[in-house]
Amino acid sequence: MRPGPPPREPSARTPLTWLYVPGDRPEVVAKALHCGADVVVVDLEDAVAPDRKDRALRATAELLSDPAPGTAPVHVRVNALDGPLAETEIRTLAALPGLAGLRLPKVQGPADIHRAAGWATTAAEPAAAPALTGRLATGRRARSPGAAVAPLTTGTAHPAHPARAARTARTTRTAAPGSATAILTPAAPAPAALPATPALYALLESALGIEHAFAIATAHPALRGIALGEADLATELGVRDEAGLAWPRSRTVVAARAAGLAPPPQSVYPDVADLDGLARSCARGRALGFLGRAAIHPRQLPVIEAAHLPSPEEVEAAAEIVRAAGAEGGAQALPDGRFVDAAVVAGARRVLSLAERRS
């Protein structure tokens, strides 16, 4: 199947907080949309009992029939892709105007991403919708045949990156006249693009998912981020403390950056009363290269944000680097002995960009 086009580029604000809320409790979701989270994740998976899955899907579809359901973008975590619910959930939600992203649990390899993208793209085609009138079972009004689908807002925008560009490149082999040497030449332009696929986010929750991290991160143009699901992973690996998760965490960070994706957010911290422990855990995660964190209670949001924002000292040091680079250009040594090159300057600019959230 030919992948659809990537999602529409969003605003530049980098999300630091991702608040999970149960999809079968619309009143809780409504409060979460205005509690200050950068992204609200409506959960159809672990937070919803099996006998309430249908109710959760209907409530979520009704919410997302509004193009602007709240002040924060809304993502939805669907059920496992190899189970009986995910296909219906994705086909029901993918074309709704209020959806900003789909979070795919327990991703094992690239095939899972392609399967989810196929379901989403099919759902986005106006011709695929039945000609119904009145309200659908999902709680939204049926579109008239041929009605256009609104573009979807996604997570953080990412610049062009070799790994992401290479995965959709098409080439053919030709031979120069009179020569046996094969030459790579661009293929003919592709036919008309499929409707836009919503932004997809892969959750790596198994040993196999970790082994395939980079392949997953580069599987499809609509794949906009990866993250760890540490509870299931720790259970499968049989680890008893955080030391056993050090390699999977670093592997996830490296795979995301190698694929040109944003740094992944940390997995949830399950003790909502232990805010000091949360802050220490966030500091360790930030040191490993994570940026932001998933949360399960609004009281965790300010702790996560504070831990992942640069300190005043970091901002001052970054500003000095950028000033020096602008004045001199090229590699140089600062008065305190630090060596500055293009990579260091790029890192300093990221620090200053993130610090703008404080203003």
Tab-separated table of C-alpha atoms in Angstrom:
chain	number	residue	atom	x	y	z
A	1	MET	CA	0.000	0.000	0.000
A	2	ARG	CA	1.330	3.437	-0.915
A	3	PRO	CA	1.594	5.670	2.178
A	4	GLY	CA	-0.536	8.777	2.301
A	5	PRO	CA	0.951	12.239	2.687
A	6	PRO	CA	2.338	13.417	6.039
A	7	PRO	CA	0.047	15.376	8.351
A	8	ARG	CA	-0.293	19.134	8.202
A	9	GLU	CA	2.452	20.989	10.067
A	10	PRO	CA	1.390	22.358	13.483
A	11	SER	CA	2.430	25.301	15.601
A	12	ALA	CA	5.981	25.385	16.921
A	13	ARG	CA	5.192	24.957	20.632
A	14	THR	CA	6.978	21.903	21.978
A	15	PRO	CA	4.698	19.714	24.114
A	16	LEU	CA	6.066	18.784	27.534
A	17	THR	CA	2.988	17.344	29.228
A	18	TRP	CA	0.725	14.580	27.892
A	19	LEU	CA	-2.244	13.952	30.184
A	20	TYR	CA	-4.039	10.592	29.916
A	21	VAL	CA	-7.744	10.495	30.750
A	22	PRO	CA	-10.244	7.602	30.524
A	23	GLY	CA	-12.370	7.746	27.389
A	24	ASP	CA	-15.500	6.416	29.085
A	25	ARG	CA	-15.716	9.408	31.436
A	26	PRO	CA	-16.631	12.444	29.316
A	27	GLU	CA	-16.888	14.712	32.359
A	28	VAL	CA	-13.261	13.962	33.286
A	29	VAL	CA	-12.154	14.499	29.696
A	30	ALA	CA	-13.937	17.878	29.623
A	31	LYS	CA	-12.036	19.032	32.718
A	32	ALA	CA	-8.732	17.742	31.374
A	33	LEU	CA	-9.089	19.792	28.205
A	34	HIS	CA	-8.741	22.976	30.236
A	35	CYS	CA	-6.274	21.987	32.968
A	36	GLY	CA	-3.071	23.196	31.312
A	37	ALA	CA	-1.740	20.022	29.663
A	38	ASP	CA	0.008	20.507	26.332
A	39	VAL	CA	-1.716	17.403	24.945
A	40	VAL	CA	-4.732	15.504	26.278
A	41	VAL	CA	-4.674	11.779	25.500
A	42	VAL	CA	-8.111	10.160	25.613
A	43	ASP	CA	-7.443	6.560	26.551
A	44	LEU	CA	-9.548	3.775	25.064
A	45	GLU	CA	-7.139	1.062	26.191
A	46	ASP	CA	-5.924	0.363	29.747
A	47	ALA	CA	-8.079	2.980	31.493
A	48	VAL	CA	-11.356	1.558	30.184
A	49	ALA	CA	-12.992	-1.666	31.384
A	50	PRO	CA	-13.846	-4.209	28.674
A	51	ASP	CA	-17.613	-3.737	29.066
A	52	ARG	CA	-17.267	0.040	28.589
A	53	LYS	CA	-15.165	0.068	25.407
A	54	ASP	CA	-18.128	0.837	23.127
A	55	ARG	CA	-19.281	3.648	25.388
A	56	ALA	CA	-15.777	5.138	25.401
A	57	LEU	CA	-15.548	5.081	21.599
A	58	ARG	CA	-18.955	6.730	21.166
A	59	ALA	CA	-18.140	9.468	23.688
A	60	THR	CA	-14.744	10.107	22.103
A	61	ALA	CA	-16.185	10.305	18.597
A	62	GLU	CA	-18.780	12.799	19.779
A	63	LEU	CA	-16.070	14.910	21.420
A	64	LEU	CA	-13.900	14.917	18.301
A	65	SER	CA	-16.744	15.886	15.983
A	66	ASP	CA	-15.958	19.405	17.223
A	67	PRO	CA	-12.936	20.821	15.347
A	68	ALA	CA	-11.775	22.541	18.560
A	69	PRO	CA	-12.863	20.377	21.501
A	70	GLY	CA	-10.676	22.242	24.001
A	71	THR	CA	-7.644	24.448	24.539
A	72	ALA	CA	-5.249	21.502	24.136
A	73	PRO	CA	-4.806	19.157	21.164
A	74	VAL	CA	-6.529	15.803	21.646
A	75	HIS	CA	-4.836	12.497	20.934
A	76	VAL	CA	-6.477	9.092	21.342
A	77	ARG	CA	-4.791	5.918	22.484
A	78	VAL	CA	-6.581	3.067	20.761
A	79	ASN	CA	-6.575	-0.569	21.803
A	80	ALA	CA	-3.927	-3.083	20.753
A	81	LEU	CA	-3.532	-3.295	16.992
A	82	ASP	CA	-3.655	-7.096	17.001
A	83	GLY	CA	-6.920	-7.151	18.952
A	84	PRO	CA	-10.550	-6.939	17.825
A	85	LEU	CA	-11.152	-3.238	18.584
A	86	ALA	CA	-8.386	-1.137	17.049
A	87	GLU	CA	-9.514	-1.250	13.426
A	88	THR	CA	-13.016	-0.008	14.230
A	89	GLU	CA	-11.637	2.655	16.568
A	90	ILE	CA	-9.190	3.997	14.004
A	91	ARG	CA	-11.694	3.965	11.148
A	92	THR	CA	-14.252	5.731	13.354
A	93	LEU	CA	-11.932	8.457	14.649
A	94	ALA	CA	-9.329	9.099	11.962
A	95	ALA	CA	-11.311	11.586	9.862
A	96	LEU	CA	-12.899	13.520	12.729
A	97	PRO	CA	-11.848	17.178	12.726
A	98	GLY	CA	-10.984	17.365	16.426
A	99	LEU	CA	-8.408	14.557	16.335
A	100	ALA	CA	-4.776	15.671	16.584
A	101	GLY	CA	-3.111	12.261	16.767
A	102	LEU	CA	-3.494	8.529	17.291
A	103	ARG	CA	-1.332	6.765	19.853
A	104	LEU	CA	-0.722	3.142	18.929
A	105	PRO	CA	0.009	0.793	21.847
A	106	LYS	CA	2.229	-2.268	21.879
A	107	VAL	CA	3.793	-1.627	18.474
A	108	GLN	CA	6.062	-4.546	17.580
A	109	GLY	CA	7.373	-3.523	14.166
A	110	PRO	CA	6.858	-1.426	11.020
A	111	ALA	CA	3.981	-3.623	9.835
A	112	ASP	CA	1.873	-2.401	12.763
A	113	ILE	CA	2.349	1.207	11.680
A	114	HIS	CA	1.425	0.431	8.084
A	115	ARG	CA	-1.679	-1.446	9.173
A	116	ALA	CA	-2.863	1.437	11.351
A	117	ALA	CA	-2.091	3.985	8.621
A	118	GLY	CA	-4.072	1.910	6.136
A	119	TRP	CA	-7.131	1.860	8.384
A	120	ALA	CA	-6.816	5.599	9.014
A	121	THR	CA	-6.368	6.498	5.365
A	122	THR	CA	-9.347	4.449	4.307
A	123	ALA	CA	-11.428	6.200	6.938
A	124	ALA	CA	-10.298	9.577	5.643
A	125	GLU	CA	-11.626	8.987	2.119
A	126	PRO	CA	-15.041	10.685	1.725
A	127	ALA	CA	-16.189	8.013	-0.739
A	128	ALA	CA	-15.709	5.338	1.924
A	129	ALA	CA	-18.350	6.864	4.207
A	130	PRO	CA	-21.871	5.429	3.855
A	131	ALA	CA	-24.590	7.786	2.678
A	132	LEU	CA	-26.383	8.309	5.972
A	133	THR	CA	-28.412	11.171	7.350
A	134	GLY	CA	-28.960	12.328	10.896
A	135	ARG	CA	-26.492	11.412	13.639
A	136	LEU	CA	-24.133	8.489	13.345
A	137	ALA	CA	-23.580	5.984	16.133
A	138	THR	CA	-20.317	7.820	16.821
A	139	GLY	CA	-22.213	10.950	17.820
A	140	ARG	CA	-21.299	13.118	14.785
A	141	ARG	CA	-23.323	14.086	11.753
A	142	ALA	CA	-22.704	12.179	8.564
A	143	ARG	CA	-20.866	14.037	5.838
A	144	SER	CA	-22.573	14.415	2.517
A	145	PRO	CA	-21.039	12.330	-0.269
A	146	GLY	CA	-17.895	13.969	-1.590
A	147	ALA	CA	-17.554	16.318	1.388
A	148	ALA	CA	-14.008	17.399	2.082
A	149	VAL	CA	-12.191	16.210	5.159
A	150	ALA	CA	-10.598	18.904	7.291
A	151	PRO	CA	-6.808	18.635	7.681
A	152	LEU	CA	-5.632	17.432	11.060
A	153	THR	CA	-3.370	19.184	13.507
A	154	THR	CA	-0.423	17.135	14.765
A	155	GLY	CA	2.323	17.201	17.351
A	156	THR	CA	5.705	18.934	17.091
A	157	ALA	CA	6.889	19.872	13.612
A	158	HIS	CA	10.188	18.361	12.501
A	159	PRO	CA	12.618	19.554	9.856
A	160	ALA	CA	13.562	17.422	6.908
A	161	HIS	CA	15.841	14.580	7.981
A	162	PRO	CA	17.796	12.062	5.892
A	163	ALA	CA	16.270	9.004	7.554
A	164	ARG	CA	12.701	10.283	7.171
A	165	ALA	CA	13.244	11.410	3.583
A	166	ALA	CA	14.887	8.157	2.569
A	167	ARG	CA	12.014	5.944	3.638
A	168	THR	CA	9.671	7.352	0.985
A	169	ALA	CA	12.226	7.824	-1.808
A	170	ARG	CA	11.555	5.806	-4.928
A	171	THR	CA	14.331	4.882	-7.338
A	172	THR	CA	14.744	2.651	-10.359
A	173	ARG	CA	17.799	1.112	-11.941
A	174	THR	CA	18.645	2.005	-15.521
A	175	ALA	CA	21.729	1.326	-17.591
A	176	ALA	CA	23.569	3.904	-19.622
A	177	PRO	CA	23.622	3.091	-23.369
A	178	GLY	CA	26.501	0.800	-24.177
A	179	SER	CA	27.324	0.295	-20.518
A	180	ALA	CA	26.644	-2.505	-18.066
A	181	THR	CA	26.752	-0.086	-15.132
A	182	ALA	CA	23.412	0.450	-13.404
A	183	ILE	CA	22.500	4.026	-12.538
A	184	LEU	CA	19.960	5.063	-9.922
A	185	THR	CA	17.447	7.520	-11.365
A	186	PRO	CA	14.288	9.005	-9.838
A	187	ALA	CA	11.103	7.108	-10.549
A	188	ALA	CA	8.170	8.678	-12.321
A	189	PRO	CA	5.973	10.954	-10.185
A	190	ALA	CA	3.473	9.085	-8.023
A	191	PRO	CA	-0.217	9.285	-8.856
A	192	ALA	CA	-2.565	11.518	-6.900
A	193	ALA	CA	-1.913	11.387	-3.149
A	194	LEU	CA	-4.243	9.636	-0.751
A	195	PRO	CA	-6.109	11.695	1.845
A	196	ALA	CA	-3.992	12.841	4.765
A	197	THR	CA	-3.264	10.306	7.475
A	198	PRO	CA	-3.623	11.590	11.051
A	199	ALA	CA	-0.435	11.902	13.056
A	200	LEU	CA	0.618	8.535	14.462
A	201	TYR	CA	2.616	7.932	17.650
A	202	ALA	CA	4.051	4.489	18.419
A	203	LEU	CA	4.291	3.151	21.959
A	204	LEU	CA	7.080	0.617	22.459
A	205	GLU	CA	6.053	-1.744	25.237
A	206	SER	CA	7.840	-5.010	24.459
A	207	ALA	CA	11.316	-6.374	23.911
A	208	LEU	CA	10.529	-6.849	20.218
A	209	GLY	CA	9.341	-3.258	19.913
A	210	ILE	CA	12.609	-2.019	21.421
A	211	GLU	CA	14.633	-4.179	19.039
A	212	HIS	CA	12.718	-2.630	16.093
A	213	ALA	CA	12.759	0.936	17.457
A	214	PHE	CA	14.483	2.624	14.500
A	215	ALA	CA	12.536	0.629	11.911
A	216	ILE	CA	9.317	1.681	13.635
A	217	ALA	CA	10.424	5.312	13.847
A	218	THR	CA	11.038	5.407	10.082
A	219	ALA	CA	8.128	3.210	9.017
A	220	HIS	CA	5.723	5.822	7.621
A	221	PRO	CA	5.622	9.584	6.902
A	222	ALA	CA	2.711	10.013	9.312
A	223	LEU	CA	4.697	8.538	12.219
A	224	ARG	CA	5.455	11.639	14.283
A	225	GLY	CA	6.858	10.211	17.492
A	226	ILE	CA	7.747	7.167	19.553
A	227	ALA	CA	7.621	6.624	23.302
A	228	LEU	CA	8.074	3.890	25.875
A	229	GLY	CA	5.369	2.022	27.728
A	230	GLU	CA	7.489	1.043	30.681
A	231	ALA	CA	5.025	-0.919	32.824
A	232	ASP	CA	4.438	-3.661	30.249
A	233	LEU	CA	8.073	-3.627	29.171
A	234	ALA	CA	9.385	-4.025	32.724
A	235	THR	CA	7.024	-6.948	33.285
A	236	GLU	CA	8.139	-8.711	30.106
A	237	LEU	CA	11.825	-8.156	30.873
A	238	GLY	CA	11.455	-9.138	34.507
A	239	VAL	CA	13.385	-6.094	35.727
A	240	ARG	CA	13.024	-5.099	39.364
A	241	ASP	CA	14.260	-1.514	39.329
A	242	GLU	CA	14.950	1.378	36.957
A	243	ALA	CA	18.483	0.194	36.233
A	244	GLY	CA	17.021	-2.566	34.092
A	245	LEU	CA	15.284	0.008	31.882
A	246	ALA	CA	18.359	2.155	31.216
A	247	TRP	CA	19.193	0.547	27.867
A	248	PRO	CA	15.615	0.499	26.478
A	249	ARG	CA	15.278	4.147	27.438
A	250	SER	CA	18.476	5.171	25.702
A	251	ARG	CA	17.619	3.016	22.713
A	252	THR	CA	14.292	4.818	22.336
A	253	VAL	CA	15.911	8.251	22.530
A	254	VAL	CA	18.585	7.334	19.977
A	255	ALA	CA	16.065	5.791	17.571
A	256	ALA	CA	13.824	8.858	17.705
A	257	ARG	CA	16.638	11.302	17.055
A	258	ALA	CA	18.199	9.135	14.333
A	259	ALA	CA	14.820	9.120	12.579
A	260	GLY	CA	14.502	12.911	12.759
A	261	LEU	CA	11.721	12.802	15.353
A	262	ALA	CA	11.421	14.925	18.476
A	263	PRO	CA	12.937	13.547	21.683
A	264	PRO	CA	10.448	11.110	23.192
A	265	PRO	CA	8.496	11.929	26.356
A	266	GLN	CA	9.005	9.823	29.454
A	267	SER	CA	6.544	7.143	30.450
A	268	VAL	CA	4.058	7.826	33.253
A	269	TYR	CA	5.111	8.034	36.902
A	270	PRO	CA	2.431	5.945	38.618
A	271	ASP	CA	2.522	7.435	42.145
A	272	VAL	CA	0.469	10.617	41.809
A	273	ALA	CA	1.098	11.566	45.470
A	274	ASP	CA	4.906	11.413	45.247
A	275	LEU	CA	5.683	14.699	43.531
A	276	ASP	CA	9.261	14.829	44.851
A	277	GLY	CA	9.914	11.385	43.404
A	278	LEU	CA	8.356	12.519	40.139
A	279	ALA	CA	10.688	15.529	39.989
A	280	ARG	CA	13.764	13.363	40.601
A	281	SER	CA	12.626	10.852	37.982
A	282	CYS	CA	12.058	13.641	35.455
A	283	ALA	CA	15.550	14.997	36.095
A	284	ARG	CA	17.032	11.571	35.359
A	285	GLY	CA	14.926	11.268	32.232
A	286	ARG	CA	15.955	14.664	30.966
A	287	ALA	CA	19.606	13.714	31.496
A	288	LEU	CA	19.016	10.681	29.245
A	289	GLY	CA	17.582	12.836	26.447
A	290	PHE	CA	13.827	12.602	27.062
A	291	LEU	CA	11.730	15.734	26.692
A	292	GLY	CA	8.474	16.015	28.614
A	293	ARG	CA	6.417	13.257	30.171
A	294	ALA	CA	3.079	11.501	30.148
A	295	ALA	CA	0.914	12.149	33.221
A	296	ILE	CA	-2.120	10.516	34.798
A	297	HIS	CA	-3.200	13.369	37.105
A	298	PRO	CA	-3.263	17.161	36.650
A	299	ARG	CA	-1.175	17.690	39.802
A	300	GLN	CA	1.769	16.104	37.977
A	301	LEU	CA	1.756	18.649	35.148
A	302	PRO	CA	3.609	21.590	36.761
A	303	VAL	CA	6.268	19.262	38.178
A	304	ILE	CA	6.922	17.730	34.774
A	305	GLU	CA	7.073	21.091	33.036
A	306	ALA	CA	9.427	22.615	35.599
A	307	ALA	CA	11.758	19.610	35.444
A	308	HIS	CA	12.034	19.684	31.649
A	309	LEU	CA	12.451	23.428	31.190
A	310	PRO	CA	16.017	24.807	31.189
A	311	SER	CA	17.245	26.510	34.336
A	312	PRO	CA	18.181	30.225	34.322
A	313	GLU	CA	21.845	29.182	34.314
A	314	GLU	CA	21.296	26.979	31.278
A	315	VAL	CA	19.484	29.780	29.479
A	316	GLU	CA	22.292	32.243	30.225
A	317	ALA	CA	24.938	29.818	28.976
A	318	ALA	CA	22.945	29.116	25.808
A	319	ALA	CA	22.472	32.822	25.134
A	320	GLU	CA	26.224	33.365	25.455
A	321	ILE	CA	26.909	30.615	22.937
A	322	VAL	CA	24.426	32.026	20.424
A	323	ARG	CA	25.821	35.543	20.814
A	324	ALA	CA	29.370	34.309	20.287
A	325	ALA	CA	28.369	32.301	17.228
A	326	GLY	CA	26.602	35.289	15.725
A	327	ALA	CA	29.579	37.571	16.285
A	328	GLU	CA	32.390	35.307	15.114
A	329	GLY	CA	30.982	32.402	13.126
A	330	GLY	CA	32.614	29.001	12.818
A	331	ALA	CA	34.135	26.916	15.586
A	332	GLN	CA	35.651	28.840	18.483
A	333	ALA	CA	36.514	28.725	22.165
A	334	LEU	CA	34.554	30.809	24.664
A	335	PRO	CA	36.376	32.816	27.371
A	336	ASP	CA	35.700	30.066	29.934
A	337	GLY	CA	37.396	27.460	27.748
A	338	ARG	CA	34.300	25.782	26.266
A	339	PHE	CA	34.622	24.789	22.615
A	340	VAL	CA	31.713	25.854	20.406
A	341	ASP	CA	30.877	24.386	17.005
A	342	ALA	CA	27.711	24.175	14.887
A	343	ALA	CA	26.247	21.286	16.893
A	344	VAL	CA	26.744	23.148	20.176
A	345	VAL	CA	25.111	26.250	18.736
A	346	ALA	CA	22.130	24.245	17.506
A	347	GLY	CA	21.710	22.798	20.996
A	348	ALA	CA	21.867	26.267	22.513
A	349	ARG	CA	19.161	27.498	20.162
A	350	ARG	CA	16.923	24.610	21.247
A	351	VAL	CA	17.436	25.616	24.880
A	352	LEU	CA	16.447	29.207	24.145
A	353	SER	CA	13.406	28.095	22.165
A	354	LEU	CA	12.246	25.909	25.046
A	355	ALA	CA	12.865	28.698	27.542
A	356	GLU	CA	10.364	30.904	25.719
A	357	ARG	CA	7.603	28.859	27.369
A	358	ARG	CA	8.351	30.730	30.623
A	359	SER	CA	7.459	34.094	29.111
